[in-house]
Short mmCIF file of C-alpha atoms in Angstrom, two decimals:
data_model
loop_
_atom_site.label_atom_id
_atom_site.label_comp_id
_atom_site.label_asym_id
_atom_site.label_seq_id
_atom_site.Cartn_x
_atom_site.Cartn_y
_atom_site.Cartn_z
CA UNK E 13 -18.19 -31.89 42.38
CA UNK E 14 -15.44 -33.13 41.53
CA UNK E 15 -11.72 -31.30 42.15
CA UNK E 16 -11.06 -32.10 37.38
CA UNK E 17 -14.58 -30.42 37.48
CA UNK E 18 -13.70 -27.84 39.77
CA UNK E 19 -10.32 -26.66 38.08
CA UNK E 20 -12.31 -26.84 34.50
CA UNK E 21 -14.87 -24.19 35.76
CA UNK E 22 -12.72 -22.28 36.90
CA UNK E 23 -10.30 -21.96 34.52
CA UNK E 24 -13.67 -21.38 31.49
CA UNK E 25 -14.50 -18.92 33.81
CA UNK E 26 -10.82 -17.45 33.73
CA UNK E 27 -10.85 -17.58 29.81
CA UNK E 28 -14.45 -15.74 29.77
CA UNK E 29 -13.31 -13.02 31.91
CA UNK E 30 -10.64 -12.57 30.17
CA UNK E 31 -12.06 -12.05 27.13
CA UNK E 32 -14.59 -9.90 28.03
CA UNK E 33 -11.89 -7.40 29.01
CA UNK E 34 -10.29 -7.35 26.48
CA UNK E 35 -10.84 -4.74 23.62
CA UNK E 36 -12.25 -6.65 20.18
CA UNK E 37 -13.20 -4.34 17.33
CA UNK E 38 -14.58 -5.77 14.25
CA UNK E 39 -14.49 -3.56 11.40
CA UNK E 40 -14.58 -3.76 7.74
CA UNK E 41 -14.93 -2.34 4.31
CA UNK E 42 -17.16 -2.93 0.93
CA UNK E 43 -16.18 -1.34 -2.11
CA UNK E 44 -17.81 -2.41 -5.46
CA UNK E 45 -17.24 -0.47 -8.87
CA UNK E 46 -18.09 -0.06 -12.42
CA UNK E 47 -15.09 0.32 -14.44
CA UNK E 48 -14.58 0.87 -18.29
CA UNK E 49 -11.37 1.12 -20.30
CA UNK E 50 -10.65 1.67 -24.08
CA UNK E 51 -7.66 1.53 -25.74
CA UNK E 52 -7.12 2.68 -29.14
CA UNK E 53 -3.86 0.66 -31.36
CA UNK E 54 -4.09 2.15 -34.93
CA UNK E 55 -7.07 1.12 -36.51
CA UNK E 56 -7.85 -1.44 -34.06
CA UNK E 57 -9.94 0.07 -30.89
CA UNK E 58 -10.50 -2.62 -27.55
CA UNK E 59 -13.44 -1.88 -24.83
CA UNK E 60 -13.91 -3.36 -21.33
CA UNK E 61 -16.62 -3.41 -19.13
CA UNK E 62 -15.93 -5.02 -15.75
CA UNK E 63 -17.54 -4.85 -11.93
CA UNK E 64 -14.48 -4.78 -9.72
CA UNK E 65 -14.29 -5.22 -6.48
CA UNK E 66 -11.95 -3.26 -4.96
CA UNK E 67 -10.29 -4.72 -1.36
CA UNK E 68 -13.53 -5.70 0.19
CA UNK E 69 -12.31 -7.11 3.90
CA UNK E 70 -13.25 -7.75 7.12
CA UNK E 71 -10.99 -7.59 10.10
CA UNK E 72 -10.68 -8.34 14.24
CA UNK E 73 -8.31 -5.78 16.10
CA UNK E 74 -8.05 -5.96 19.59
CA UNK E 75 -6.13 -3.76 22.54
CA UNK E 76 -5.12 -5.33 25.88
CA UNK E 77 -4.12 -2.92 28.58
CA UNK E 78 -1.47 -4.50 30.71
CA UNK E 79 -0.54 -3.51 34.44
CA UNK E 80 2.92 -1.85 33.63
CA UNK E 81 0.92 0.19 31.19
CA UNK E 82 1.56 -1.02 27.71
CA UNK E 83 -1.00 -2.40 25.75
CA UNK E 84 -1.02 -5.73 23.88
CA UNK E 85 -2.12 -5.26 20.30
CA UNK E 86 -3.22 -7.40 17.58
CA UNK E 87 -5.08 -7.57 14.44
CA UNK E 88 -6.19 -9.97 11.65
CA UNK E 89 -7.58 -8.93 8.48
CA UNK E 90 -8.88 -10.71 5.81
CA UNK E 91 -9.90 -10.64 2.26
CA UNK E 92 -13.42 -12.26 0.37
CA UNK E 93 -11.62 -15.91 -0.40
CA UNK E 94 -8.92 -16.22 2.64
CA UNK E 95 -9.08 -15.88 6.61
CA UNK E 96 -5.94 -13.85 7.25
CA UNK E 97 -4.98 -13.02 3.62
CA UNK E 98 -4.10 -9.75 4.71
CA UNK E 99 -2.81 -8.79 8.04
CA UNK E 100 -2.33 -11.62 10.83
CA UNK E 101 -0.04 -9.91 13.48
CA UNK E 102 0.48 -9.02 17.59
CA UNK E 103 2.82 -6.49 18.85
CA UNK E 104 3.06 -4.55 22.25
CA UNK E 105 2.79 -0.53 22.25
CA UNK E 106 4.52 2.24 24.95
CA UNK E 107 4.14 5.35 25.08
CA UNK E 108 8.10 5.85 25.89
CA UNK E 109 9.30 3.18 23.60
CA UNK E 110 6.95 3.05 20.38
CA UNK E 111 5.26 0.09 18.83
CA UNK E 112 6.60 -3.21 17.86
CA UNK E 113 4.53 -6.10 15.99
CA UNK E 114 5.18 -9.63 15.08
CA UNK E 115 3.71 -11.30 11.68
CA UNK E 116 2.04 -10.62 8.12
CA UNK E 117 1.43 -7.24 7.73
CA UNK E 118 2.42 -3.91 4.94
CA UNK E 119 6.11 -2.82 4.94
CA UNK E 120 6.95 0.75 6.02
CA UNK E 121 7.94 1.53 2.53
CA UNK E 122 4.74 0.57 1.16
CA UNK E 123 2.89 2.07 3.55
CA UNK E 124 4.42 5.71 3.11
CA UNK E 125 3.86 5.34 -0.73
CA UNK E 126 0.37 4.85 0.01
CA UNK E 127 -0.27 8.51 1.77
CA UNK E 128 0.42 10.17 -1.34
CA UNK E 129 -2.16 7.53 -3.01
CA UNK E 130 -5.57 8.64 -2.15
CA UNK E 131 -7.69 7.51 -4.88
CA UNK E 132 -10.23 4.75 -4.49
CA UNK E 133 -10.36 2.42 -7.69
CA UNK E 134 -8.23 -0.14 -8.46
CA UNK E 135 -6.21 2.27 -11.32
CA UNK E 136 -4.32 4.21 -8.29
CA UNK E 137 -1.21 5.76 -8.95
CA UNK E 138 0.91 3.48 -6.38
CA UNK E 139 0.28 0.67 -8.30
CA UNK E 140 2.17 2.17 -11.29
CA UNK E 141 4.61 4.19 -9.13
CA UNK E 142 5.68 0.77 -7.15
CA UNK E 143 7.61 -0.21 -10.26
CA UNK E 144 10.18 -2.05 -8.21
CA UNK E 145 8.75 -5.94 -7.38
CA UNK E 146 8.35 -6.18 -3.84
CA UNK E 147 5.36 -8.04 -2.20
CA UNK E 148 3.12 -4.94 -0.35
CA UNK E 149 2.76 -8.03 2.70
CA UNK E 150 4.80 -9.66 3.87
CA UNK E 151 4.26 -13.00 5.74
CA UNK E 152 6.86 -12.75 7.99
CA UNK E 153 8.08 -9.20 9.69
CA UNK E 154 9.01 -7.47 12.63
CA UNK E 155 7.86 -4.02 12.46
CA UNK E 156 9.01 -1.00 14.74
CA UNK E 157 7.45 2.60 15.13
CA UNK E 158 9.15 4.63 17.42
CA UNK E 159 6.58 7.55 19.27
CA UNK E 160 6.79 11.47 17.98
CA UNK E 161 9.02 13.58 18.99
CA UNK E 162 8.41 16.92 18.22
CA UNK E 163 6.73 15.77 14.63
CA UNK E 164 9.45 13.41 14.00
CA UNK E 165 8.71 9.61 13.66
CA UNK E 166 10.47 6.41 12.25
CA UNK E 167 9.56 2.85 11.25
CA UNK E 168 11.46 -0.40 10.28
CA UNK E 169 10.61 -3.56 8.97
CA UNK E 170 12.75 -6.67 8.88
CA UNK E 171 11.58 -9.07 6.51
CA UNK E 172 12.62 -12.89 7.47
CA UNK E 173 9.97 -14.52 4.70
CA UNK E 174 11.08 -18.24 4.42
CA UNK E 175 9.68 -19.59 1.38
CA UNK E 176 11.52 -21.57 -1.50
CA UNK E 177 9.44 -19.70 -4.48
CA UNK E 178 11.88 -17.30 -5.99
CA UNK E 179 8.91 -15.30 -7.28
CA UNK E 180 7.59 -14.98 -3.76
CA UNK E 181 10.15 -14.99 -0.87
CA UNK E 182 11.95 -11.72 0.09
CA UNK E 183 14.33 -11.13 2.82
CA UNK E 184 15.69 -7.77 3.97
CA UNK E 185 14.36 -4.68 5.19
CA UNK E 186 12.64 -1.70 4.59
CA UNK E 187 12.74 1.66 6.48
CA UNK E 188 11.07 5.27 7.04
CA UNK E 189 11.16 8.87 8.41
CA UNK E 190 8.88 11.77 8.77
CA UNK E 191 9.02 15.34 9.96
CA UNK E 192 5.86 16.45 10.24
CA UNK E 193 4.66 20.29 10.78
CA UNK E 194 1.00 21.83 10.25
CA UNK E 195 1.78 23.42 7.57
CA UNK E 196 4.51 20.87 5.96
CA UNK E 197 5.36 17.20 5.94
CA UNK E 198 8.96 15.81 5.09
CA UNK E 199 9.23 12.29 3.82
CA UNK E 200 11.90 9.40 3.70
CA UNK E 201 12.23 6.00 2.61
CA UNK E 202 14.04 2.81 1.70
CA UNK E 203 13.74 -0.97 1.04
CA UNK E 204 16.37 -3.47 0.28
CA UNK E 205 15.05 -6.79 -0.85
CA UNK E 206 16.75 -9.81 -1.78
CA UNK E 207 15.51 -13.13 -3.65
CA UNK E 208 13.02 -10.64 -5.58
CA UNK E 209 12.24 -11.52 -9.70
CA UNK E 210 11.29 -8.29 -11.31
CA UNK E 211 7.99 -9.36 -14.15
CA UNK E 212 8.83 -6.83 -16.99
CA UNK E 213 11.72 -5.67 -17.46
CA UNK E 214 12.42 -7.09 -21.19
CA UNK E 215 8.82 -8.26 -21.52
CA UNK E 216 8.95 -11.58 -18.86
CA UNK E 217 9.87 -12.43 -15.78
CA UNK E 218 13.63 -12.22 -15.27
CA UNK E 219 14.49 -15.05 -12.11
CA UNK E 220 17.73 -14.99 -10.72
CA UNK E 221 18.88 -16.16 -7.40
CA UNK E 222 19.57 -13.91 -4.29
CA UNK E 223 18.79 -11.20 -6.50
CA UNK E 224 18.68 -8.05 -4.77
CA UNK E 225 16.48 -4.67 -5.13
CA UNK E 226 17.06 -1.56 -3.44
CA UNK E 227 14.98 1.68 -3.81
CA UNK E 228 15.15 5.00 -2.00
CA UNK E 229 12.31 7.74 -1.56
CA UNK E 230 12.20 10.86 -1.03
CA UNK E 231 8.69 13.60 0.03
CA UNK E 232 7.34 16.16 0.97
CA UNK E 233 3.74 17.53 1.25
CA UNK E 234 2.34 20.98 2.22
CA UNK E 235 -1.28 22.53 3.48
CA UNK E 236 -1.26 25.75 2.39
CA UNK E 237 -4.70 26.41 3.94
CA UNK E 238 -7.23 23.62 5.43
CA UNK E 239 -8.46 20.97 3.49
CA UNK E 240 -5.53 21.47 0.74
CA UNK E 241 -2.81 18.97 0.74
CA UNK E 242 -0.15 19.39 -2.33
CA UNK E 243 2.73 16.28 -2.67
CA UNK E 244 5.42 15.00 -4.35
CA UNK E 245 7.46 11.63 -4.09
CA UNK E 246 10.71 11.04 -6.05
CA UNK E 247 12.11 7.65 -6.18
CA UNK E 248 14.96 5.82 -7.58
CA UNK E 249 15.21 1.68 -8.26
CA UNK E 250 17.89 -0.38 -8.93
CA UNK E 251 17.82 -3.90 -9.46
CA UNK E 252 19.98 -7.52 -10.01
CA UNK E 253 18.97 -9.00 -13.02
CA UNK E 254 19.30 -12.55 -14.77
CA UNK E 255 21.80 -12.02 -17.38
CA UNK E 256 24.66 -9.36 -18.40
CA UNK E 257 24.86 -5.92 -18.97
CA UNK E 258 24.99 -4.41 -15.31
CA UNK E 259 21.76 -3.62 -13.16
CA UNK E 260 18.23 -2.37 -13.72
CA UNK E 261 17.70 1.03 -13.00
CA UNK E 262 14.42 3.50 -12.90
CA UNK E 263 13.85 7.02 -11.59
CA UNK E 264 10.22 7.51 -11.02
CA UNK E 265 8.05 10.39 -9.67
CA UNK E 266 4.47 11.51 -8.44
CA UNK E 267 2.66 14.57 -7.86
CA UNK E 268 -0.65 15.07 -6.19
CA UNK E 269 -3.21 17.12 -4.93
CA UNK E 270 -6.38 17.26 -2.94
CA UNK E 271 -8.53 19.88 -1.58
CA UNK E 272 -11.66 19.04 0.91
CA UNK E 273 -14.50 21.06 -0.05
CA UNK E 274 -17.64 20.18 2.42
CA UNK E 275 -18.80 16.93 1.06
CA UNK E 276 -16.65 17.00 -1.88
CA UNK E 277 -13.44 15.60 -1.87
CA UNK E 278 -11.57 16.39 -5.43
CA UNK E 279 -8.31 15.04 -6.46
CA UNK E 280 -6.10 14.92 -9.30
CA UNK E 281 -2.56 12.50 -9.83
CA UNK E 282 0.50 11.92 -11.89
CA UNK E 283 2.54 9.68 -12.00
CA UNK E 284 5.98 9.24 -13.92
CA UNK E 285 8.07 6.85 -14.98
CA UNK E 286 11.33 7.16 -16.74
CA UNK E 287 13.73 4.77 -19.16
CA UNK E 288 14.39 1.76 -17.79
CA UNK E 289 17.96 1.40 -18.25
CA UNK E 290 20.70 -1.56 -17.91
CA UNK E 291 24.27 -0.69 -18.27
CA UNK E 292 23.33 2.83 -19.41
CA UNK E 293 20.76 1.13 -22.49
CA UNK E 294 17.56 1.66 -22.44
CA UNK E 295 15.22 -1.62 -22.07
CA UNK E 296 12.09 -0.51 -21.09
CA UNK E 297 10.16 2.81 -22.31
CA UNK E 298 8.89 5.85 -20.66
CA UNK E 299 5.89 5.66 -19.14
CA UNK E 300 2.97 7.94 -17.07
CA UNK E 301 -0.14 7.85 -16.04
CA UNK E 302 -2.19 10.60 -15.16
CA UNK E 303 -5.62 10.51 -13.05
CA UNK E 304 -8.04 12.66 -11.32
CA UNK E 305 -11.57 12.10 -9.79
CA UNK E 306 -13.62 13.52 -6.47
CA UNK E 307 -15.08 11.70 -3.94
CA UNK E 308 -18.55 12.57 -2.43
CA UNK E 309 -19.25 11.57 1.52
CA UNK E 310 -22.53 10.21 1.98
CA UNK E 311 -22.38 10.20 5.49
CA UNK E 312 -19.49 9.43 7.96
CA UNK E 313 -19.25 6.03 6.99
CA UNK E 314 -19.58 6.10 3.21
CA UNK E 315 -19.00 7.72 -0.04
CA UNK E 316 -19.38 7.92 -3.93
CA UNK E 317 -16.49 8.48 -6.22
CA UNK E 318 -15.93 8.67 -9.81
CA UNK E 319 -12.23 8.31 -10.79
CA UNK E 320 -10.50 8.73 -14.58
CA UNK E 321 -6.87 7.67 -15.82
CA UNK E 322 -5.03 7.89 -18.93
CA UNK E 323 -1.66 5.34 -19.04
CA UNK E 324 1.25 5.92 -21.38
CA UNK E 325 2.43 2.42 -21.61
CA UNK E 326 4.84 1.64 -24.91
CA UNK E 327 6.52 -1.58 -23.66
CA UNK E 328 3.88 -2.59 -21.45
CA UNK E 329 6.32 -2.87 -18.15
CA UNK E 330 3.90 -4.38 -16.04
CA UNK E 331 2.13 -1.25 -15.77
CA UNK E 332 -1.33 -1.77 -16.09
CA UNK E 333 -4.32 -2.92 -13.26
CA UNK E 334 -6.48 -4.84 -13.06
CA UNK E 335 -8.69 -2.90 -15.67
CA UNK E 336 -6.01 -1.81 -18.13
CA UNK E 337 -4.58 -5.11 -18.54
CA UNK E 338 -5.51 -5.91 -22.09
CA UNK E 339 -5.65 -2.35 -23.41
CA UNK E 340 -1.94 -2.35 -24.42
CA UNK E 341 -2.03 0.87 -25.86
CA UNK E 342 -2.61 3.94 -23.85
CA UNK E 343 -5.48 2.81 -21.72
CA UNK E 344 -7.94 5.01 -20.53
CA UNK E 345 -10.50 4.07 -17.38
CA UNK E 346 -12.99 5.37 -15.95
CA UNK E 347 -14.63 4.05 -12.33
CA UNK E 348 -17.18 4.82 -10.30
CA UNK E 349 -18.11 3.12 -7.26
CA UNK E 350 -19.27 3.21 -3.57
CA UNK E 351 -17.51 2.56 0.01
CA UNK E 352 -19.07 1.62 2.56
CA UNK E 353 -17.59 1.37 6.06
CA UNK E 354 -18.08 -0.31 9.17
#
């Protein structure tokens, strides 16, 4: 044999080995619903039937134990249509030093708005509470989560996207804090974006360069007794926009509750937004949108839900999902659907 042969064994056999000590997890989740919304304008009345899927993926997450005792992470997770659509990142994890990762993944800001969320279809209330227009991914980040101490716990996110689409490309930063305490949690949060367009605001999509959107938030949950969790999230936009009158500003608020009852798994949601206003005028209406449903756990691995919403929508601020869009005039839906995962 020859010594190219020799080295090319060896080194297949190196790659192999490696491999095959490293940790690969392949997990995944299916989620299909039947939805149906109404909408009543006057005399006119609108209906809509639709089968929604609701974030099917599949994903690849790996751990790699190194000698100095850190561990190499990394995960990629993908959507039905694109390899990667969702999270394509690696990042390196201590025990003394936290977590840092590298690539396309959900800011930290995002990411605490979602643990008030827990509802299943695609009419959640974080997707009318994230009234500031900020992508949930972004392609390019550096994220940092520091370890607990003593129920305290931080994360950052630098976002460095690079892309020329004003629509699309963000750059800035986004931040958050916890306390939490077995019987309490203590929330806090903030992003500030720039090169964002905001759709809505007078009806479009207002462009304008560098423009810049900060938000703040601010939580709290308690647990009274187990399986009861009882939050509320305040927050508080403001925004560049494309022509005069001063910035965009919105105060928003949610409220939730669950309670765990063996296989049962009630909930119920509100969400609140108030004026829009620019230069102390109003430009965009009220709006709320209230939901509750229960979820029932098949086994460990899957579950039935039923969900229902009612959306108090005047001005139509980009408020709606994927089911309410059409129904411009106080939508109501109602889903129910199974998860399966694995």
């Amino acid at each position: 044999m020859t010594v190219k042969k020799i080295l090319a064994v060896a080194l297949a056999s190196l790659c192999v080995v490696s491999y095959a000590q490293a940790d690969v997890t392949l997990y995944g989740i299916a989620q299909k619903s039947i939805d149906y919304g109404n909408s009543v304008s006057g005399s006119d009345e609108a209906n809509k039937f639709s089968l929604e899927d609701i974030g099917s993926r599949v994903g690849f997450k790996g751990t790699d134990k190194l000698d100095n005792g850190a561990n190499l992470l990394w995960k990629i997770e993908s959507g039905l249509s694109t390899f990667g659509s969702r999270e394509a990142w690696i990042g390196i994890e201590t025990k003394e030093l936290g977590t840092a990762r590298f690539g396309k993944s959900k800011g930290a800001y995002d990411l605490l708005v979602e643990t008030f969320d827990l509802f299943e279809s695609n009419t959640t209330l974080a997707n009318t509470f994230n009234d500031s227009t900020y992508n949930a991914r972004h392609e390019n980040a550096v994220h940092y989560t520091t370890p607990t101490w003593g129920g305290f716990s931080a994360s950052v996110n630098a976002v460095i996207d690079s892309t020329s689409k004003l629509d699309s490309s963000q750059k800035g930063y986004d931040a958050t804090a916890s306390y939490t305490h077995p019987k309490f949690a203590i929330y806090g949060g903030t992003n500030s974006l720039k090169n964002v367009a905001r759709a809505g605001v007078t009806g479009g999509t207002v462009v304008k360069s560098d423009s810049k959107i900060t938000s703040y938030l601010l939580g709290a949950k308690v647990f009274p007794v187990e399986g009861l969790q009882i939050g509320a999230l305040y927050q508080n936009t403001k925004q560049d926009v494309a022509f005069a009158g001063g910035e965009f500003k919105r105060d928003s608020a949610l409220v939730m509750a669950q309670y765990e009852i063996g296989k049962w798994v009630p909930r119920v949601g509100y969400v609140y937004q108030g004026e829009g206003k620019q230069g102390g005028n109003k430009v965009v209406a009220k709006a709320s949108h209230f939901e509750i449903g229960t979820d029932y756990n098949l086994s460990k691995s899957s579950l039935l839900y039923v969900e229902g919403t009612v959306i108090q929508n005047k001005d139509e601020n980009a408020f709606e999902t994927s089911v309410s869009k059409g129904l411009t005039k106080t939508p109501k839906v109602i889903s129910a659907g199974m998860i399966l995962l694995f």
